[in-house]
XYZ file of C-alpha atoms in Angstrom:
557
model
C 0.000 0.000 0.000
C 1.176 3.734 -1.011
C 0.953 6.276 1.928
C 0.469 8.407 -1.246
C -3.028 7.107 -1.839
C -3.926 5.953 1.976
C -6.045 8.347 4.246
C -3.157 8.232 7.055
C -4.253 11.600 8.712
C -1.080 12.093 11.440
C -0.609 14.465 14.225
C 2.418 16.252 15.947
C 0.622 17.351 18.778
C -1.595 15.530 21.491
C -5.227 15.518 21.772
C -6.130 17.795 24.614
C -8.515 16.059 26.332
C -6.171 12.725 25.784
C -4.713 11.039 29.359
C -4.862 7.364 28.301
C -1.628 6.631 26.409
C -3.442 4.712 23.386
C -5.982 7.634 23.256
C -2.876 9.819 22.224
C -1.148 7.718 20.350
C -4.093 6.284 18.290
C -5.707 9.661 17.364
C -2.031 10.397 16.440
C -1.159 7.886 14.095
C -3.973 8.513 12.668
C -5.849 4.879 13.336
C -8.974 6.899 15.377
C -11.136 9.810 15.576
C -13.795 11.147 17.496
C -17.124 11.929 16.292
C -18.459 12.615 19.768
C -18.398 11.919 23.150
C -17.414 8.169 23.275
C -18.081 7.522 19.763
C -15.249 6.715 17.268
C -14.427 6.022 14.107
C -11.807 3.598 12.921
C -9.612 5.264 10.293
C -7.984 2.701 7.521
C -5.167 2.114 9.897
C -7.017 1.622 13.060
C -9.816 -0.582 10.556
C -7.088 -2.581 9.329
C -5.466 -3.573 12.749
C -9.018 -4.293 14.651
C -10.293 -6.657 11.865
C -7.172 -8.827 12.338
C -7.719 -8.937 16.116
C -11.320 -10.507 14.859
C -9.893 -12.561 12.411
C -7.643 -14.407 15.024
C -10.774 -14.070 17.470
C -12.626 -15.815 14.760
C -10.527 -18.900 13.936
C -9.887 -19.431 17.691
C -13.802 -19.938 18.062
C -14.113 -22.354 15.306
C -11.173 -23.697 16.213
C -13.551 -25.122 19.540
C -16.679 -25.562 17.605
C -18.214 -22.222 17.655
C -20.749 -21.638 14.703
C -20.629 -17.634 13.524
C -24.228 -16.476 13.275
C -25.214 -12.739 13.024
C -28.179 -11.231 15.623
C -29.238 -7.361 15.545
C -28.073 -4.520 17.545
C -31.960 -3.323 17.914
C -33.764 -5.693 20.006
C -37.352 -6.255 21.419
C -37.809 -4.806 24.855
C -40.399 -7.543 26.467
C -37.136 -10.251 26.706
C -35.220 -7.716 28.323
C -38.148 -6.735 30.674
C -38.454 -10.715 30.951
C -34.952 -11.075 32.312
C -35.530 -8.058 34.977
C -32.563 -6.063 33.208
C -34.789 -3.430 31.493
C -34.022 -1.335 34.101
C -30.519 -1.258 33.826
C -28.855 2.194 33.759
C -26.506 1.694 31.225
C -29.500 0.337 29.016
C -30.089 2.650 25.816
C -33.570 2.766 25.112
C -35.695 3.677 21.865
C -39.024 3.511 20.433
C -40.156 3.081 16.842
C -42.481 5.485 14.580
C -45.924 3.820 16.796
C -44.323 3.895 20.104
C -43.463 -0.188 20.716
C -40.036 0.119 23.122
C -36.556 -1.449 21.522
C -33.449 -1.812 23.182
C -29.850 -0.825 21.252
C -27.880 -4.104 22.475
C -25.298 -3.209 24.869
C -24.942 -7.858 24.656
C -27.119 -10.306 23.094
C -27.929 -13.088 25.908
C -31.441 -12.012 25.561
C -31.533 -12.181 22.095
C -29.551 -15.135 21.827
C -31.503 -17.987 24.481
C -34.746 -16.074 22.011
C -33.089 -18.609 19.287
C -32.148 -21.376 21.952
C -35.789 -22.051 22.576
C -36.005 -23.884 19.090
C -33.166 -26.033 20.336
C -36.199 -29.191 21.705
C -33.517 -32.434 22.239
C -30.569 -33.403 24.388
C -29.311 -34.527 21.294
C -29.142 -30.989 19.986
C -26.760 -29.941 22.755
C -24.222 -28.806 23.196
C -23.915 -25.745 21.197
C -21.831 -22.840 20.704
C -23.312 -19.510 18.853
C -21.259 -16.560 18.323
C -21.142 -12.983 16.426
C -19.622 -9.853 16.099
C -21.557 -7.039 16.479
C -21.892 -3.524 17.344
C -23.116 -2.918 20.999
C -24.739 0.422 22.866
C -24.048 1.773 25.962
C -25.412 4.219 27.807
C -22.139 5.118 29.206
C -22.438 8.180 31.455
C -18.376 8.802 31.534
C -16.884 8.298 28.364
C -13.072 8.318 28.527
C -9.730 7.104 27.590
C -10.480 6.969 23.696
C -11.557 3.151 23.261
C -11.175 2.160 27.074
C -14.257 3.194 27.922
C -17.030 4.613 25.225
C -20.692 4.156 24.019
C -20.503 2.065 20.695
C -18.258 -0.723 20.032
C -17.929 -3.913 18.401
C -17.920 -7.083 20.527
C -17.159 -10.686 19.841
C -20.196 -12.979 21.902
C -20.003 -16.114 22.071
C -22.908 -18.131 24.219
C -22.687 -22.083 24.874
C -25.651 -24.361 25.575
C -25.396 -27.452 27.373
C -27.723 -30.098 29.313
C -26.208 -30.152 32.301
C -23.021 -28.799 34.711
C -20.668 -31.230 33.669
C -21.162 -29.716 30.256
C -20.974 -26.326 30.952
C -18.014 -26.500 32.870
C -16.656 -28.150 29.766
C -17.727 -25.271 27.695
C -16.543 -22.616 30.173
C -12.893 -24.585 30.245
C -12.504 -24.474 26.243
C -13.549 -20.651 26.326
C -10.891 -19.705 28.805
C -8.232 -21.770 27.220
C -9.273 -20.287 23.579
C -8.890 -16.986 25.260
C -5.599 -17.496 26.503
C -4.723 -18.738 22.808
C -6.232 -15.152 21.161
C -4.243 -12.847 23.909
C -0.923 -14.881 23.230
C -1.889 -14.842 19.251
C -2.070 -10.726 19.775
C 1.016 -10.200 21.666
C -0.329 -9.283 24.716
C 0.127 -9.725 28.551
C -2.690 -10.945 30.101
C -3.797 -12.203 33.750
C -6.669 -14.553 34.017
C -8.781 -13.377 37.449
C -11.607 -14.122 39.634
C -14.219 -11.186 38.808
C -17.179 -10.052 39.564
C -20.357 -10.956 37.249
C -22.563 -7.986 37.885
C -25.471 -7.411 35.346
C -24.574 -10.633 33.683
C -25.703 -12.947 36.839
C -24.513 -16.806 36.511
C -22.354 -17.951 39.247
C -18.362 -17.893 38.478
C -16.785 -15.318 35.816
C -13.493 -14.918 34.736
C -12.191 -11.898 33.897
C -8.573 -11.199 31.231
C -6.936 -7.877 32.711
C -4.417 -6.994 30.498
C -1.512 -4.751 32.898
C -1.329 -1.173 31.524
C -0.622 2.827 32.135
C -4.181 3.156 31.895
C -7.981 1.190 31.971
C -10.578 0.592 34.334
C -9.814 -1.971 36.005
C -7.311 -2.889 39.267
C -5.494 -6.166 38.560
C -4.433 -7.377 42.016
C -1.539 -9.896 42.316
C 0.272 -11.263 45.125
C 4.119 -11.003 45.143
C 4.631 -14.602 45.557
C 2.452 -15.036 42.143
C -0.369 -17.701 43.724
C -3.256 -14.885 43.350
C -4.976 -13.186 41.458
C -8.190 -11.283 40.937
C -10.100 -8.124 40.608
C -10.383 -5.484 42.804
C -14.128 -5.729 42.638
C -13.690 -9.006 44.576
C -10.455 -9.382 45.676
C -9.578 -10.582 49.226
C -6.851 -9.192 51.367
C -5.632 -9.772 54.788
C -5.036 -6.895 56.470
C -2.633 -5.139 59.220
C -3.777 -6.483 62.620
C -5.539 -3.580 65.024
C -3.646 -2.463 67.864
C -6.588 -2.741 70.459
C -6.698 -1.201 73.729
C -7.065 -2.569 77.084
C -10.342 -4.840 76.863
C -13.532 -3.827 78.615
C -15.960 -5.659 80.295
C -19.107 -3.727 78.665
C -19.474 -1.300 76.046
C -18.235 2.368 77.562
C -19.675 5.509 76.195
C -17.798 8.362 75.199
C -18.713 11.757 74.321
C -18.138 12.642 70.497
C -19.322 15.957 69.710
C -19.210 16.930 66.357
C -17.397 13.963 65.694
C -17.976 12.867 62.329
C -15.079 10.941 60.813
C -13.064 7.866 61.961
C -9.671 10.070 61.862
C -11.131 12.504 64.443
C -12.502 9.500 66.445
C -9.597 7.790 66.368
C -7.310 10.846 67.381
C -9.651 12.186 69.845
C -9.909 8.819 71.731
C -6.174 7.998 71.327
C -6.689 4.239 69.225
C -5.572 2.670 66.338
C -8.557 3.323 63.291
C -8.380 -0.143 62.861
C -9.894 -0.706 66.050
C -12.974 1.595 65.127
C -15.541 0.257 62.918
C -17.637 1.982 60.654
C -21.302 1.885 60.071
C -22.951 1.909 56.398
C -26.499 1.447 56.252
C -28.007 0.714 52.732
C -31.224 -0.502 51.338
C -31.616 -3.690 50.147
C -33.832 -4.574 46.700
C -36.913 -5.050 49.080
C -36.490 -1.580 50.554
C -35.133 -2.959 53.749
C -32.145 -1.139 55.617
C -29.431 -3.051 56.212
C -26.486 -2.032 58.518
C -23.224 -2.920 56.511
C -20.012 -2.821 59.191
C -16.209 -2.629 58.100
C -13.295 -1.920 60.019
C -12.455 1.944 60.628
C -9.396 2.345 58.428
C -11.620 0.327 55.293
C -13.867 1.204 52.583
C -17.367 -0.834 52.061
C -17.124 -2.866 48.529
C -20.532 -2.167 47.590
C -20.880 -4.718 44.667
C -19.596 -7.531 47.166
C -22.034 -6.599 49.610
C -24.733 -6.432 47.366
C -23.483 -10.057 46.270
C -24.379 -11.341 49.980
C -27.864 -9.895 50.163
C -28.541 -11.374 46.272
C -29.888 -7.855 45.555
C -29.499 -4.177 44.383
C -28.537 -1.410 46.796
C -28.403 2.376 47.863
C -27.118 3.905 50.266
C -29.863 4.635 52.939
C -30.744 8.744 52.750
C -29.586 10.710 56.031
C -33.649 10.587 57.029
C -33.457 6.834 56.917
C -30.627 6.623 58.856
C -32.376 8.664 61.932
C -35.602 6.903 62.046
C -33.827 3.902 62.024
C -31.050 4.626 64.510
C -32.738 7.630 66.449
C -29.210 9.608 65.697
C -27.105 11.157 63.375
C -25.391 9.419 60.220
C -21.899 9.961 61.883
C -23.126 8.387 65.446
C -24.579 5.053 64.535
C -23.904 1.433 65.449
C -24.822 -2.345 65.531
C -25.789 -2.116 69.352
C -29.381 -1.887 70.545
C -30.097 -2.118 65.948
C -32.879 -4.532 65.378
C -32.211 -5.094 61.774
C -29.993 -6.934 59.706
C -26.472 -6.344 60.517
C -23.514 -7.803 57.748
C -19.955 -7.285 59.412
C -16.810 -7.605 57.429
C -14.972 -10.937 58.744
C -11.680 -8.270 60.211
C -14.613 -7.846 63.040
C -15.407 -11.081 63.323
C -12.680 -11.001 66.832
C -11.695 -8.128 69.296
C -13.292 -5.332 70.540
C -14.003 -1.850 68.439
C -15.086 1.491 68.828
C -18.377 2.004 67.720
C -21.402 4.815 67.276
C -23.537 4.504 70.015
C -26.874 5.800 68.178
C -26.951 9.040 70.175
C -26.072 11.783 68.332
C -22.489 12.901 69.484
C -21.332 9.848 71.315
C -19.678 6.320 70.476
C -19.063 3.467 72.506
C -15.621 1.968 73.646
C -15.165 -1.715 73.401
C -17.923 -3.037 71.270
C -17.467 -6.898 70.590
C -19.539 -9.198 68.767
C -21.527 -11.904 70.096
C -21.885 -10.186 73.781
C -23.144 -6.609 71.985
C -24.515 -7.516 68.855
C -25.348 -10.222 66.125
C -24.076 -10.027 62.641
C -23.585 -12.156 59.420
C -20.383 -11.964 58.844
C -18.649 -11.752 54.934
C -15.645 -10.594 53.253
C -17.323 -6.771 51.878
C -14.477 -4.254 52.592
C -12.185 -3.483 49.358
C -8.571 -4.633 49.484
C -6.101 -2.558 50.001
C -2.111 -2.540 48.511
C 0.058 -3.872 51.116
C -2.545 -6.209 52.102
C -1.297 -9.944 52.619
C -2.444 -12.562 50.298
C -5.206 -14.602 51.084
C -3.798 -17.724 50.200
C -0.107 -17.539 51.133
C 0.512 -14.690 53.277
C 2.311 -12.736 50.900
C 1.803 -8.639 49.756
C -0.550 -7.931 47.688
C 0.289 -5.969 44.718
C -2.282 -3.315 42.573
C -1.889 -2.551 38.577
C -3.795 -0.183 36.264
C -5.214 -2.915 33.720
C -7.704 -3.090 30.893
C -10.506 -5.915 30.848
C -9.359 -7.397 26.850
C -12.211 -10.172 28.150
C -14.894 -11.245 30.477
C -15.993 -15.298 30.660
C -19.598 -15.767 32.358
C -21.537 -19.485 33.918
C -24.942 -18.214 33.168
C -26.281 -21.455 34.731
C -30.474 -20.945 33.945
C -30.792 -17.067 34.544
C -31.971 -16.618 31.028
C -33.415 -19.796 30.221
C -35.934 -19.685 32.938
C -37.655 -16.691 32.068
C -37.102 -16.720 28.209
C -38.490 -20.512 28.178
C -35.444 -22.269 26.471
C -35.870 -26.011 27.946
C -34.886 -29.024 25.929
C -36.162 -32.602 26.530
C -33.443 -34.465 28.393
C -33.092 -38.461 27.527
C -35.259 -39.104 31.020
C -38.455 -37.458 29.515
C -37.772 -34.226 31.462
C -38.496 -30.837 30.285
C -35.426 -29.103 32.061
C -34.064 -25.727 31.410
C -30.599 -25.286 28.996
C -27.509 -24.267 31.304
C -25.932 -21.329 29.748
C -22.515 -19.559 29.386
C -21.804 -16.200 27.837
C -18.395 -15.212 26.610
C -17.204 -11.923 25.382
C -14.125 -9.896 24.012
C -13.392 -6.567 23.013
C -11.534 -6.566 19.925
C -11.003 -2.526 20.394
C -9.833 -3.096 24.368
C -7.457 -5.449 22.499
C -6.349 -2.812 20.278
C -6.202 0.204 22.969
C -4.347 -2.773 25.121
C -1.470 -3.256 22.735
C -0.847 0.183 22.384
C -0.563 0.625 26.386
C 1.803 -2.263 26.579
C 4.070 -0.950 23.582
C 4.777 2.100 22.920
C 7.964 4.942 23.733
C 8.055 8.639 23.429
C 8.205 8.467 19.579
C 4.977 6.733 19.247
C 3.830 2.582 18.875
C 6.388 0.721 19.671
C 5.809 -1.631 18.087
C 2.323 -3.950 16.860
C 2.434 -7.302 17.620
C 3.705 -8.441 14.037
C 0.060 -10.613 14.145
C -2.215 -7.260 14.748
C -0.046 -4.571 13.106
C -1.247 -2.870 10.619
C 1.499 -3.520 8.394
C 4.925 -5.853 8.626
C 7.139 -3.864 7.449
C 7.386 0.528 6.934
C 9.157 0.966 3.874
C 10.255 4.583 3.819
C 11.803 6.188 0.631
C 13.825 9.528 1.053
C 12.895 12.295 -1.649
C 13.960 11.350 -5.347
C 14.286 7.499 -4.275
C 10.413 6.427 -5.148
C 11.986 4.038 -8.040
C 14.227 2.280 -5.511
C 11.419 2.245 -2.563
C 8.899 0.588 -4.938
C 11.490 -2.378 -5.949
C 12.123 -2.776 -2.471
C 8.212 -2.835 -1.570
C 7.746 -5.384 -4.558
C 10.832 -7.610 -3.399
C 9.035 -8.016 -0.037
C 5.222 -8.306 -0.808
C 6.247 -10.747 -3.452
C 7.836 -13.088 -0.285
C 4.356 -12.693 1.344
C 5.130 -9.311 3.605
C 2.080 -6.584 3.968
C 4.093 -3.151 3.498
C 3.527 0.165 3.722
C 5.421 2.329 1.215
C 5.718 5.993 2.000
C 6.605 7.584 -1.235
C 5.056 10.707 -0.492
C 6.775 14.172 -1.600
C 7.757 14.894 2.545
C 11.026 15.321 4.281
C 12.906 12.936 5.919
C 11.681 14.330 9.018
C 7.799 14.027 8.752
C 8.404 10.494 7.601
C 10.710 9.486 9.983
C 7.798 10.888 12.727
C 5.068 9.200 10.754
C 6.779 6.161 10.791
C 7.414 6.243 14.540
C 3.907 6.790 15.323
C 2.291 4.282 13.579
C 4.635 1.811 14.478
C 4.649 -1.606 11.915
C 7.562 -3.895 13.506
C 10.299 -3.439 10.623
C 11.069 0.142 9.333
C 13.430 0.335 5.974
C 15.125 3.340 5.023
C 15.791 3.467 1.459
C 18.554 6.656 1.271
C 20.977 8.241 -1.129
C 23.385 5.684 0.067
C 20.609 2.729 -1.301
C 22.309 4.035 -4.563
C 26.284 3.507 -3.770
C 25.930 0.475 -1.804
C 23.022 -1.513 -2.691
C 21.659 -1.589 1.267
C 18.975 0.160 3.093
C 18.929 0.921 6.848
C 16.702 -1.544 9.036
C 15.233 -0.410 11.939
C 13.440 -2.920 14.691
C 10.791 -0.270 15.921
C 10.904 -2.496 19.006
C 13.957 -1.296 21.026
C 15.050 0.804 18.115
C 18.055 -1.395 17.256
C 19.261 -0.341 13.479
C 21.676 -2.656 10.838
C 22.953 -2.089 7.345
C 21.281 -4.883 5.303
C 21.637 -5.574 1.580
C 18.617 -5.359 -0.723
C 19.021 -8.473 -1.759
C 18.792 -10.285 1.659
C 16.433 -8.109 2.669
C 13.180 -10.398 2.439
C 15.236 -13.188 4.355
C 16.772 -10.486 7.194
C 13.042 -10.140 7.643
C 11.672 -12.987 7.920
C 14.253 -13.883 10.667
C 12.910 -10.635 12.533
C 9.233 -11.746 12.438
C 10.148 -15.012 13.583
């Protein structure tokens, strides 16, 4: 391809509203732009380098039976309002010319267990069903260029299976294709424990790829036996340094005592040997007092995994006909609700609110005081010790390339896809749902490669072309027999034989970043060699023209 003929449109300077890395560097190399807020357009480049990621995406599927099918982004509301996730936030609603509600997909398990109720036999089963297709979200924050927007294209994949032996089959070949497509794209990836969220099931994987920039937390331990999301990962923390213990609860005047730092230095203790008092309401409109320790912050989404429902936090008016006092003065003693503690106050005694406004109590301990469920529901902290071997937890900036999902039967139930099993049972199809961003994947690669001149480099497998073939002014002749030379061994190249000067090319080429760069130079002419560059590392040779397609190919690998 000429760079002559291609719409390649570069920038020198940054975006100004860029902070992600691969937002800079993709709007300028020209592979991106914007056409408002979180909605992009792939240019050539950028077209060229996320249809390979699918292409690899796509053999890897077939590759464990999956059968490509196509579904549409606009869907029928009623099996979204059957499923109970019509009401989700993110969900971007329309209605056509008469007024019937639609949904614009944001994923497609709905529509997809629609065409699993045709499936009537065991012996149809299992399956595997997957597309690529544009999906809509309501996203409220756009940001980081492709790391987080409001159209993209997803890969979806959904198995079918009779029973949980199966599924767990299905769910195994997923993750191991997955591992396959990440290695196949050159990236670094961490397989996690995650939370599901609005996609339900019971066990999800999520693929956090370790970057300057995402939305996601990749925690690790040190010793390299853990991993998992922040969302649910588990930490160990410091142990409190309690004080002498008491034989009942003492209370202490607090006034206008709001925050566990002032408690902590007014009474003199550790803030890990305070607790802190969250009430929310539940889905039935219930409060519920959530406890963690002093010096912790609630994980709502694990919380709301114990009570198996939605919640809010409960509004200050709430809080004082529930408690009789102020938000900053409440506590599990004398509460006659539900109380869930984190497990850190499972044993020892804390400093608690005493539910009169402007005091707390000293030495609160459970069992004797008060009654609580207890669960892990506090967010891990770095530094924390690891859960399994005692060792420090560690915290990366990562971006999710992938999310893996055991639906079990929370769409088949209420969308009516049941097969007859070989017993003469009508039972419900287990399900699995299985997606993957090819632009995350994109973004991802970026993050992981690049220096201050630009991309640094593509994956050879995703770039958007081998090798950068860059003729100096007056040199097109000797540029295009170069170009030929390689293309005719099998190389994709880029030829810019555009009327610049060295300069702009030599920035051009840096920014877009194919793994091999070529300079073909007045000294192409005396010696019969061009200059090599691995964009990689920047390492340069002389090579000779005419071992240049082999010198290549021993790059690549």
């Amino acid at each position: 391809m000429r760079a002559s003929e291609l719409f390649i449109p570069t920038l020198r300077e940054d975006p100004g509203d860029a902070e992600a890395v691969s937002h800079r560097l993709l709007v300028r190399g020209g592979f991106i732009r914007q056409t408002a807020v979180g909605l992009w357009s792939y240019l050539p480049l950028g077209w060229r380098v996320h249809q390979q990621v699918v292409q690899i995406v796509r053999e890897e599927m077939n590759a464990i039976g999956g059968q490509e099918m196509f579904m549409p982004v606009v869907t029928p509301a009623e099996l979204w309002q059957a499923t109970g996730r019509y009401s989700i936030p993110e969900l971007w609603k329309i209605e056509d010319r008469v007024g019937r509600p639609f949904v614009l997909a944001l994923t497609h398990e709905e529509t997809v267990t629609f065409h699993a109720r045709e499936i009537r036999s065991y012996r149809e089963l299992p399956q595997v069903l997957y597309h690529f297709q544009t999906k809509v979200r309501d996203e409220p924050r756009p940001r980081g260029g492709l790391l987080r927007v409001r159209e993209f294209v997803m890969k979806d994949a959904y198995s079918f299976d009779r029973d949980e032996e199966g599924l767990e089959r299905s769910f195994r070949l997923q993750e191991q294709a997955y591992h396959k497509i990440f290695d196949r794209c050159g990236l670094e990836v961490v397989a996690v424990e995650a939370e599901s969220g609005m996609m339900g099931g019971s066990e999800s994987v999520d693929f956090l790829a370790p970057s300057g920039s995402g939305e996601n937390t990749l925690v690790t331990c040190e010793n390299g036996d853990y991993a998992a999301d922040l969302e649910i990962a588990r930490g160990v923390p410091r142990p409190p340094e309690f004080p002498p213990r008491l034989e009942a609860p003492e209370d202490v005047e607090t006034p206008g005592v709001t925050t566990i730092e002032a408690l902590a230095e007014l009474l003199a203790v550790d803030s890990a040997a305070t607790s802190k008092a969250m009430p929310v309401m539940n889905g039935d409109g219930k409060l519920v007092l959530a406890l963690v320790r002093g010096d912790d912050r609630l994980d709502e989404a694990k919380l709301a995994a114990v009570l198996g429902s939605a919640l809010h936090p409960a509004s200050e008016e709430e809080i004082k006909t529930a408690f009789g006092a102020e938000p900053g003065s409440i506590g599990p003693v004398g509460f006659s609700g539900e109380v869930i503690a984190d497990e850190t106050l499972r044993e020892g005694q804390f400093v608690a609110g005493a539910n009169r406004t402007g005091h707390h109590l000293r030495g609160v301990e459970h069992g004797r005081d008060f009654e609580a469920r207890f669960a892990d529901i506090r967010v891990a902290k770095e530094g924390d010790g690891c859960p399994r071997c005692g060792g420090t937890l560690r915290f990366q900036v990562a971006v999710e390339v992938g999310h893996i999902f055991k639906l079990d039967t929370d769409y088949s139930e209420p969308l009516g896809a049941r097969f007859l099993d070989e017993d003469g049972q009508e039972k419900p199809i287990l399900m699995g749902s299985y997606g993957i961003g090819p632009g995350r994947i994109l973004a991802a690669a970026v993050e992981q490669n690049h220096d201050e001149g630009g991309i640094a480099a593509w994956p050879r497998s995703i770039a958007p072309y081998e090798v950068h073939v860059v003729a100096l002014p007056g040199l097109q002749d000797e540029g295009d027999r170069v170009a030929e030379a390689l293309e005719s061994e099998g190389f994709s190249v880029l030829l810019d034989d555009r009327d610049q000067r060295a300069g702009e090319k030599f920035a051009d080429a840096d920014l877009i970043g194919c793994p091999i760069r070529l300079t073909v130079g007045k000294k192409t002419l005396e010696d019969g060699a061009v200059d090599l560059l691995v964009r990689a590392g920047r390492t340069e040779e002389r090579t000779e023209v005419s071992k240049i397609a082999a010198r290549v190919k021993e790059l690549l690998g």
